[in-house]
């Protein structure tokens, strides 16, 4: 009986040892497979899809707070997240404010669109750079203004007041939109400028792309700038916009792709180059890249490696998921820049990924 008990005990011990050894092999990976990020709301629809697909494929858990580019940059600076999301590339001056060198990884391109709520108007609404600037400067205040009517001949525009909606939080979407306004209006550039936060001459604010889309959906007479996916999700009508070549263009995957592809050569030299107001007949003029921001030298090698491997996946497999949500894939020239940047990531001075 004692012999049987000893044999059983040895078997149980062997099983426990084997299980413990297996678990021990999994623990380091599991510890490395929990990443946190925060920032831009602009890319949240595609990021949430990516993070879910990548979790199912690899087990890596990526938690992302969609709180706006400005707040995401602040969390990167404070070191409270593993990466930040921003639709506003950091200038050389802003980069100097961070404690260590930061690398920009563009992920996709998207369109910032003008969604509106105009009951009784069949549409589509056509806007020019001058009318958009006039609305956000607070100088065009009625929907039947002659300048809007001139771009919409024969349309029955109501004599209703216009209420422009903008972001209330620090926002990369705002940076893209105000960069566009600065590109098409010297007056806007001088009086307001381009940034993640500006002093708005008119209108009301909503937090996040979600907040702006919600205000436009609920409030007649409003117009607001949001990422294309948010306008579609909220079933909001979207204005056509006259681009740099004089063509009225609809925001779409094709017109966003035209904007980013038309800027590929400049982006290959510096991925932070704005792509608004592209000079192509088929290009949507308010387009921009969105970025992941992370420190070049990672304090935690395991987390840094997991993050780098995710970015490499997003540059290839992940790009195939972008079009379903109306984001444009990165041009091959930009993917090559990202691949080179991945090779510069280190931890303790040692490369994170094999060449």
Short mmCIF file of C-alpha atoms in Angstrom, two decimals:
data_model
loop_
_atom_site.label_atom_id
_atom_site.label_comp_id
_atom_site.label_asym_id
_atom_site.label_seq_id
_atom_site.Cartn_x
_atom_site.Cartn_y
_atom_site.Cartn_z
CA UNK A 1 0.00 0.00 0.00
CA UNK A 2 2.80 2.38 0.90
CA UNK A 3 4.54 1.50 -2.35
CA UNK A 4 1.40 2.38 -4.31
CA UNK A 5 1.05 5.67 -2.41
CA UNK A 6 4.69 6.53 -3.05
CA UNK A 7 4.30 5.71 -6.74
CA UNK A 8 1.16 7.84 -6.99
CA UNK A 9 2.88 10.66 -5.17
CA UNK A 10 5.85 10.49 -7.52
CA UNK A 11 3.45 10.55 -10.51
CA UNK A 12 1.60 13.55 -9.11
CA UNK A 13 4.89 15.31 -8.42
CA UNK A 14 6.07 14.62 -11.97
CA UNK A 15 2.82 16.00 -13.39
CA UNK A 16 3.04 19.08 -11.18
CA UNK A 17 6.66 19.63 -12.22
CA UNK A 18 5.76 19.30 -15.89
CA UNK A 19 2.83 21.69 -15.47
CA UNK A 20 4.97 24.15 -13.54
CA UNK A 21 7.67 24.00 -16.22
CA UNK A 22 5.08 24.64 -18.92
CA UNK A 23 3.61 27.52 -16.96
CA UNK A 24 7.05 28.94 -16.31
CA UNK A 25 7.65 29.00 -20.04
CA UNK A 26 4.43 30.95 -20.55
CA UNK A 27 4.79 33.47 -17.74
CA UNK A 28 7.42 35.76 -19.31
CA UNK A 29 5.37 36.02 -22.52
CA UNK A 30 2.20 36.71 -20.57
CA UNK A 31 3.89 39.47 -18.63
CA UNK A 32 4.99 41.05 -21.90
CA UNK A 33 1.55 40.73 -23.44
CA UNK A 34 -0.22 43.53 -21.60
CA UNK A 35 0.30 46.94 -23.19
CA UNK A 36 -1.39 50.26 -22.50
CA UNK A 37 -1.85 53.23 -24.79
CA UNK A 38 -3.86 56.44 -24.90
CA UNK A 39 -4.56 59.27 -27.27
CA UNK A 40 -6.22 60.04 -30.57
CA UNK A 41 -9.91 59.32 -31.11
CA UNK A 42 -9.49 59.76 -34.89
CA UNK A 43 -8.07 56.22 -35.43
CA UNK A 44 -10.02 54.48 -32.66
CA UNK A 45 -12.32 52.49 -34.99
CA UNK A 46 -9.35 50.86 -36.76
CA UNK A 47 -7.23 50.56 -33.61
CA UNK A 48 -9.97 48.72 -31.73
CA UNK A 49 -10.31 46.31 -34.64
CA UNK A 50 -6.54 45.81 -34.80
CA UNK A 51 -6.15 45.26 -31.08
CA UNK A 52 -8.92 42.65 -31.04
CA UNK A 53 -7.55 40.80 -34.10
CA UNK A 54 -4.01 40.87 -32.75
CA UNK A 55 -5.15 39.61 -29.34
CA UNK A 56 -6.90 36.66 -30.97
CA UNK A 57 -3.82 35.90 -33.05
CA UNK A 58 -1.10 36.30 -30.39
CA UNK A 59 -2.68 36.65 -26.97
CA UNK A 60 -1.22 40.15 -26.61
CA UNK A 61 -3.67 42.39 -24.75
CA UNK A 62 -3.56 46.06 -25.80
CA UNK A 63 -5.67 48.48 -23.78
CA UNK A 64 -6.21 51.87 -25.40
CA UNK A 65 -7.94 54.94 -23.98
CA UNK A 66 -9.51 57.09 -26.70
CA UNK A 67 -8.99 60.45 -24.94
CA UNK A 68 -7.62 62.77 -27.62
CA UNK A 69 -4.16 63.38 -29.04
CA UNK A 70 -3.27 66.14 -26.58
CA UNK A 71 -3.97 63.97 -23.55
CA UNK A 72 -2.19 61.02 -25.18
CA UNK A 73 0.96 63.08 -25.72
CA UNK A 74 0.85 64.18 -22.08
CA UNK A 75 0.61 60.57 -20.91
CA UNK A 76 3.61 59.63 -23.06
CA UNK A 77 5.51 62.52 -21.51
CA UNK A 78 4.52 61.39 -18.00
CA UNK A 79 5.45 57.77 -18.75
CA UNK A 80 2.05 56.44 -17.68
CA UNK A 81 1.45 54.52 -20.96
CA UNK A 82 3.53 52.27 -23.20
CA UNK A 83 2.61 54.28 -26.30
CA UNK A 84 0.58 57.28 -27.34
CA UNK A 85 -1.73 57.91 -30.26
CA UNK A 86 -1.68 61.27 -32.04
CA UNK A 87 -2.94 62.71 -35.31
CA UNK A 88 -0.59 65.64 -34.74
CA UNK A 89 3.07 64.92 -35.39
CA UNK A 90 5.34 66.43 -32.77
CA UNK A 91 7.45 69.36 -33.92
CA UNK A 92 11.16 69.48 -33.16
CA UNK A 93 10.38 71.89 -30.33
CA UNK A 94 7.76 69.56 -28.81
CA UNK A 95 10.11 66.60 -29.10
CA UNK A 96 12.66 68.46 -26.97
CA UNK A 97 10.08 68.71 -24.17
CA UNK A 98 9.98 64.92 -23.77
CA UNK A 99 12.42 63.16 -21.43
CA UNK A 100 13.83 60.81 -24.09
CA UNK A 101 13.84 60.54 -27.90
CA UNK A 102 10.46 59.54 -29.34
CA UNK A 103 9.79 57.74 -32.65
CA UNK A 104 6.75 58.44 -34.87
CA UNK A 105 5.07 55.45 -36.52
CA UNK A 106 2.30 56.46 -38.97
CA UNK A 107 -0.35 53.76 -39.04
CA UNK A 108 -3.07 54.77 -41.53
CA UNK A 109 -4.43 57.89 -43.23
CA UNK A 110 -7.92 59.19 -42.65
CA UNK A 111 -10.27 61.92 -43.78
CA UNK A 112 -11.57 64.72 -41.59
CA UNK A 113 -15.02 65.57 -42.95
CA UNK A 114 -17.64 68.24 -42.41
CA UNK A 115 -20.83 66.63 -41.13
CA UNK A 116 -23.97 68.71 -40.84
CA UNK A 117 -27.55 68.65 -39.55
CA UNK A 118 -29.84 70.60 -41.85
CA UNK A 119 -33.46 69.38 -41.67
CA UNK A 120 -35.36 69.69 -44.92
CA UNK A 121 -32.25 70.09 -47.08
CA UNK A 122 -31.91 67.26 -49.59
CA UNK A 123 -28.23 67.83 -50.28
CA UNK A 124 -25.54 67.16 -51.01
CA UNK A 125 -24.12 70.35 -49.52
CA UNK A 126 -21.17 71.85 -51.39
CA UNK A 127 -18.67 73.98 -49.52
CA UNK A 128 -15.63 75.94 -50.60
CA UNK A 129 -12.49 76.71 -48.57
CA UNK A 130 -13.78 80.28 -48.21
CA UNK A 131 -17.16 79.25 -46.81
CA UNK A 132 -15.68 76.76 -44.35
CA UNK A 133 -13.24 79.38 -43.10
CA UNK A 134 -16.01 81.99 -42.91
CA UNK A 135 -18.22 79.66 -40.86
CA UNK A 136 -15.49 78.87 -38.33
CA UNK A 137 -14.42 82.52 -38.14
CA UNK A 138 -18.01 83.35 -37.23
CA UNK A 139 -18.54 85.53 -40.31
CA UNK A 140 -20.95 83.28 -42.18
CA UNK A 141 -23.79 82.76 -39.77
CA UNK A 142 -26.82 81.67 -41.85
CA UNK A 143 -27.28 78.63 -44.06
CA UNK A 144 -28.77 80.72 -46.90
CA UNK A 145 -25.76 83.06 -46.96
CA UNK A 146 -25.07 84.13 -50.55
CA UNK A 147 -21.57 82.60 -50.44
CA UNK A 148 -22.94 79.16 -49.56
CA UNK A 149 -25.77 79.60 -52.08
CA UNK A 150 -23.27 80.39 -54.84
CA UNK A 151 -21.70 76.93 -54.44
CA UNK A 152 -25.14 75.28 -54.34
CA UNK A 153 -27.09 76.76 -57.28
CA UNK A 154 -30.77 75.92 -57.24
CA UNK A 155 -30.65 74.44 -53.74
CA UNK A 156 -33.32 75.48 -51.22
CA UNK A 157 -31.11 76.50 -48.32
CA UNK A 158 -32.99 77.41 -45.13
CA UNK A 159 -32.61 80.81 -43.44
CA UNK A 160 -31.47 79.04 -40.29
CA UNK A 161 -28.51 80.04 -38.11
CA UNK A 162 -25.28 78.06 -38.42
CA UNK A 163 -23.75 76.63 -35.25
CA UNK A 164 -20.18 75.39 -35.87
CA UNK A 165 -19.02 72.57 -33.60
CA UNK A 166 -15.37 72.05 -32.73
CA UNK A 167 -13.35 69.93 -30.34
CA UNK A 168 -13.14 71.03 -26.72
CA UNK A 169 -10.14 68.82 -25.92
CA UNK A 170 -6.59 68.77 -27.28
CA UNK A 171 -7.06 66.99 -30.58
CA UNK A 172 -5.06 65.76 -33.53
CA UNK A 173 -8.25 65.95 -35.58
CA UNK A 174 -8.29 69.66 -34.74
CA UNK A 175 -4.66 69.88 -35.80
CA UNK A 176 -5.50 68.38 -39.21
CA UNK A 177 -8.53 70.63 -39.64
CA UNK A 178 -6.79 73.84 -38.57
CA UNK A 179 -3.75 72.93 -40.69
CA UNK A 180 -6.13 72.79 -43.64
CA UNK A 181 -7.72 76.15 -42.76
CA UNK A 182 -4.25 77.67 -42.37
CA UNK A 183 -3.26 76.28 -45.77
CA UNK A 184 -6.27 77.80 -47.58
CA UNK A 185 -6.63 81.06 -45.63
CA UNK A 186 -3.83 83.44 -44.72
CA UNK A 187 -6.27 85.23 -42.43
CA UNK A 188 -7.00 82.04 -40.49
CA UNK A 189 -3.28 81.29 -40.28
CA UNK A 190 -2.60 84.74 -38.83
CA UNK A 191 -5.58 85.02 -36.48
CA UNK A 192 -6.01 81.44 -35.25
CA UNK A 193 -3.30 79.15 -36.63
CA UNK A 194 -2.92 75.38 -36.55
CA UNK A 195 -2.57 73.31 -33.39
CA UNK A 196 -4.18 70.57 -31.34
CA UNK A 197 -5.98 73.32 -29.39
CA UNK A 198 -6.80 76.81 -30.68
CA UNK A 199 -8.87 79.77 -29.54
CA UNK A 200 -12.02 79.30 -31.58
CA UNK A 201 -13.67 82.49 -32.86
CA UNK A 202 -17.12 80.86 -32.92
CA UNK A 203 -19.12 77.76 -32.06
CA UNK A 204 -19.42 75.19 -29.30
CA UNK A 205 -17.13 72.33 -28.29
CA UNK A 206 -17.57 68.59 -27.99
CA UNK A 207 -15.15 66.13 -26.43
CA UNK A 208 -13.61 63.66 -28.84
CA UNK A 209 -14.79 62.76 -32.32
CA UNK A 210 -17.64 61.04 -30.50
CA UNK A 211 -18.69 64.27 -28.79
CA UNK A 212 -18.63 66.37 -31.95
CA UNK A 213 -20.56 63.73 -33.92
CA UNK A 214 -23.10 63.50 -31.08
CA UNK A 215 -23.66 67.26 -30.99
CA UNK A 216 -24.15 67.44 -34.75
CA UNK A 217 -26.55 64.49 -34.71
CA UNK A 218 -28.68 65.99 -31.93
CA UNK A 219 -28.66 69.70 -32.87
CA UNK A 220 -30.31 71.12 -36.01
CA UNK A 221 -28.30 73.80 -37.78
CA UNK A 222 -24.91 72.45 -36.72
CA UNK A 223 -21.81 71.63 -38.71
CA UNK A 224 -18.77 69.88 -37.26
CA UNK A 225 -15.50 68.27 -38.30
CA UNK A 226 -15.05 64.58 -37.50
CA UNK A 227 -13.18 61.57 -38.84
CA UNK A 228 -15.09 59.92 -41.68
CA UNK A 229 -15.87 56.69 -39.80
CA UNK A 230 -17.63 58.64 -37.02
CA UNK A 231 -19.83 60.51 -39.51
CA UNK A 232 -20.80 57.24 -41.15
CA UNK A 233 -21.45 55.47 -37.85
CA UNK A 234 -23.78 58.31 -36.83
CA UNK A 235 -25.44 58.38 -40.28
CA UNK A 236 -24.65 62.07 -40.70
CA UNK A 237 -24.75 63.81 -44.09
CA UNK A 238 -21.30 64.92 -45.23
CA UNK A 239 -20.45 67.98 -47.30
CA UNK A 240 -18.54 67.89 -50.57
CA UNK A 241 -15.57 70.23 -50.56
CA UNK A 242 -13.82 72.09 -53.36
CA UNK A 243 -10.18 71.02 -53.40
CA UNK A 244 -7.02 72.78 -54.54
CA UNK A 245 -7.66 71.97 -58.21
CA UNK A 246 -11.20 73.44 -58.07
CA UNK A 247 -12.97 70.07 -58.04
CA UNK A 248 -15.79 69.35 -55.61
CA UNK A 249 -14.77 66.05 -54.00
CA UNK A 250 -16.61 63.57 -51.83
CA UNK A 251 -14.68 62.19 -48.85
CA UNK A 252 -14.07 58.51 -49.42
CA UNK A 253 -11.46 55.82 -49.24
CA UNK A 254 -10.42 56.64 -52.81
CA UNK A 255 -10.06 60.40 -52.28
CA UNK A 256 -8.18 59.89 -49.01
CA UNK A 257 -5.85 57.41 -50.71
CA UNK A 258 -5.24 59.95 -53.47
CA UNK A 259 -4.23 62.56 -50.87
CA UNK A 260 -1.74 60.30 -49.10
CA UNK A 261 -0.30 58.78 -52.27
CA UNK A 262 0.19 62.25 -53.71
CA UNK A 263 2.35 63.08 -50.70
CA UNK A 264 4.32 59.80 -50.58
CA UNK A 265 7.63 61.29 -51.76
CA UNK A 266 7.54 64.01 -49.09
CA UNK A 267 6.49 61.51 -46.41
CA UNK A 268 9.41 59.25 -47.27
CA UNK A 269 11.70 62.12 -46.26
CA UNK A 270 9.74 63.04 -43.11
CA UNK A 271 6.60 61.18 -42.04
CA UNK A 272 5.53 64.25 -40.08
CA UNK A 273 4.83 66.21 -43.30
CA UNK A 274 1.18 67.43 -43.42
CA UNK A 275 -0.85 66.09 -46.36
CA UNK A 276 -3.73 68.62 -46.32
CA UNK A 277 -4.77 70.49 -49.49
CA UNK A 278 -3.11 68.01 -51.84
CA UNK A 279 -2.87 69.18 -55.46
CA UNK A 280 -4.63 66.25 -57.13
CA UNK A 281 -8.07 66.47 -58.78
CA UNK A 282 -9.23 63.33 -56.96
CA UNK A 283 -7.77 64.16 -53.53
CA UNK A 284 -9.83 64.94 -50.43
CA UNK A 285 -8.25 68.13 -49.04
CA UNK A 286 -8.62 67.51 -45.29
CA UNK A 287 -6.64 64.30 -44.86
CA UNK A 288 -3.95 63.32 -42.42
CA UNK A 289 -1.86 60.49 -41.04
CA UNK A 290 -2.26 59.23 -37.52
CA UNK A 291 0.72 58.11 -35.47
CA UNK A 292 1.83 55.84 -32.67
CA UNK A 293 4.41 57.55 -30.45
CA UNK A 294 6.86 55.55 -28.35
CA UNK A 295 10.23 56.04 -26.78
CA UNK A 296 13.16 54.93 -28.89
CA UNK A 297 14.84 53.23 -25.93
CA UNK A 298 12.33 51.11 -24.03
CA UNK A 299 12.81 50.67 -20.28
CA UNK A 300 11.03 47.28 -20.32
CA UNK A 301 12.57 45.07 -23.01
CA UNK A 302 9.74 42.52 -23.04
CA UNK A 303 7.03 45.16 -23.41
CA UNK A 304 9.08 47.05 -25.96
CA UNK A 305 9.53 43.91 -28.04
CA UNK A 306 5.81 43.11 -27.87
CA UNK A 307 4.96 46.64 -28.97
CA UNK A 308 7.47 46.56 -31.83
CA UNK A 309 6.10 43.21 -33.03
CA UNK A 310 2.56 44.63 -33.00
CA UNK A 311 3.65 47.63 -35.07
CA UNK A 312 5.33 45.32 -37.58
CA UNK A 313 2.09 43.31 -37.82
CA UNK A 314 0.05 46.52 -38.25
CA UNK A 315 2.32 47.63 -41.10
CA UNK A 316 1.54 44.47 -43.05
CA UNK A 317 -1.40 42.29 -41.99
CA UNK A 318 -3.21 45.18 -40.29
CA UNK A 319 -3.24 47.36 -43.40
CA UNK A 320 -5.68 44.97 -45.03
CA UNK A 321 -8.32 45.86 -42.41
CA UNK A 322 -8.13 49.62 -42.95
CA UNK A 323 -10.24 50.00 -46.07
CA UNK A 324 -13.39 48.48 -44.55
CA UNK A 325 -13.43 51.42 -42.13
CA UNK A 326 -12.56 54.02 -44.80
CA UNK A 327 -8.98 54.52 -43.72
CA UNK A 328 -6.33 54.61 -46.43
CA UNK A 329 -3.44 52.18 -46.39
CA UNK A 330 0.06 53.55 -46.01
CA UNK A 331 2.07 53.92 -49.22
CA UNK A 332 4.88 51.42 -49.56
CA UNK A 333 7.43 54.22 -49.17
CA UNK A 334 6.05 55.03 -45.71
CA UNK A 335 5.96 51.37 -44.67
CA UNK A 336 9.66 51.16 -45.54
CA UNK A 337 10.33 54.19 -43.31
CA UNK A 338 8.46 52.47 -40.47
CA UNK A 339 10.41 49.24 -40.95
CA UNK A 340 13.67 51.16 -40.74
CA UNK A 341 12.45 52.94 -37.60
CA UNK A 342 11.58 49.60 -35.98
CA UNK A 343 15.23 48.63 -36.38
CA UNK A 344 16.29 51.63 -34.30
CA UNK A 345 14.22 50.65 -31.24
CA UNK A 346 16.33 49.48 -28.32
CA UNK A 347 16.22 48.53 -24.67
CA UNK A 348 19.30 49.25 -22.65
CA UNK A 349 21.05 50.06 -25.89
CA UNK A 350 20.32 46.62 -27.41
CA UNK A 351 18.04 46.22 -30.50
CA UNK A 352 14.54 45.01 -29.70
CA UNK A 353 14.00 43.13 -32.95
CA UNK A 354 16.20 40.98 -35.11
CA UNK A 355 17.17 42.38 -38.49
#
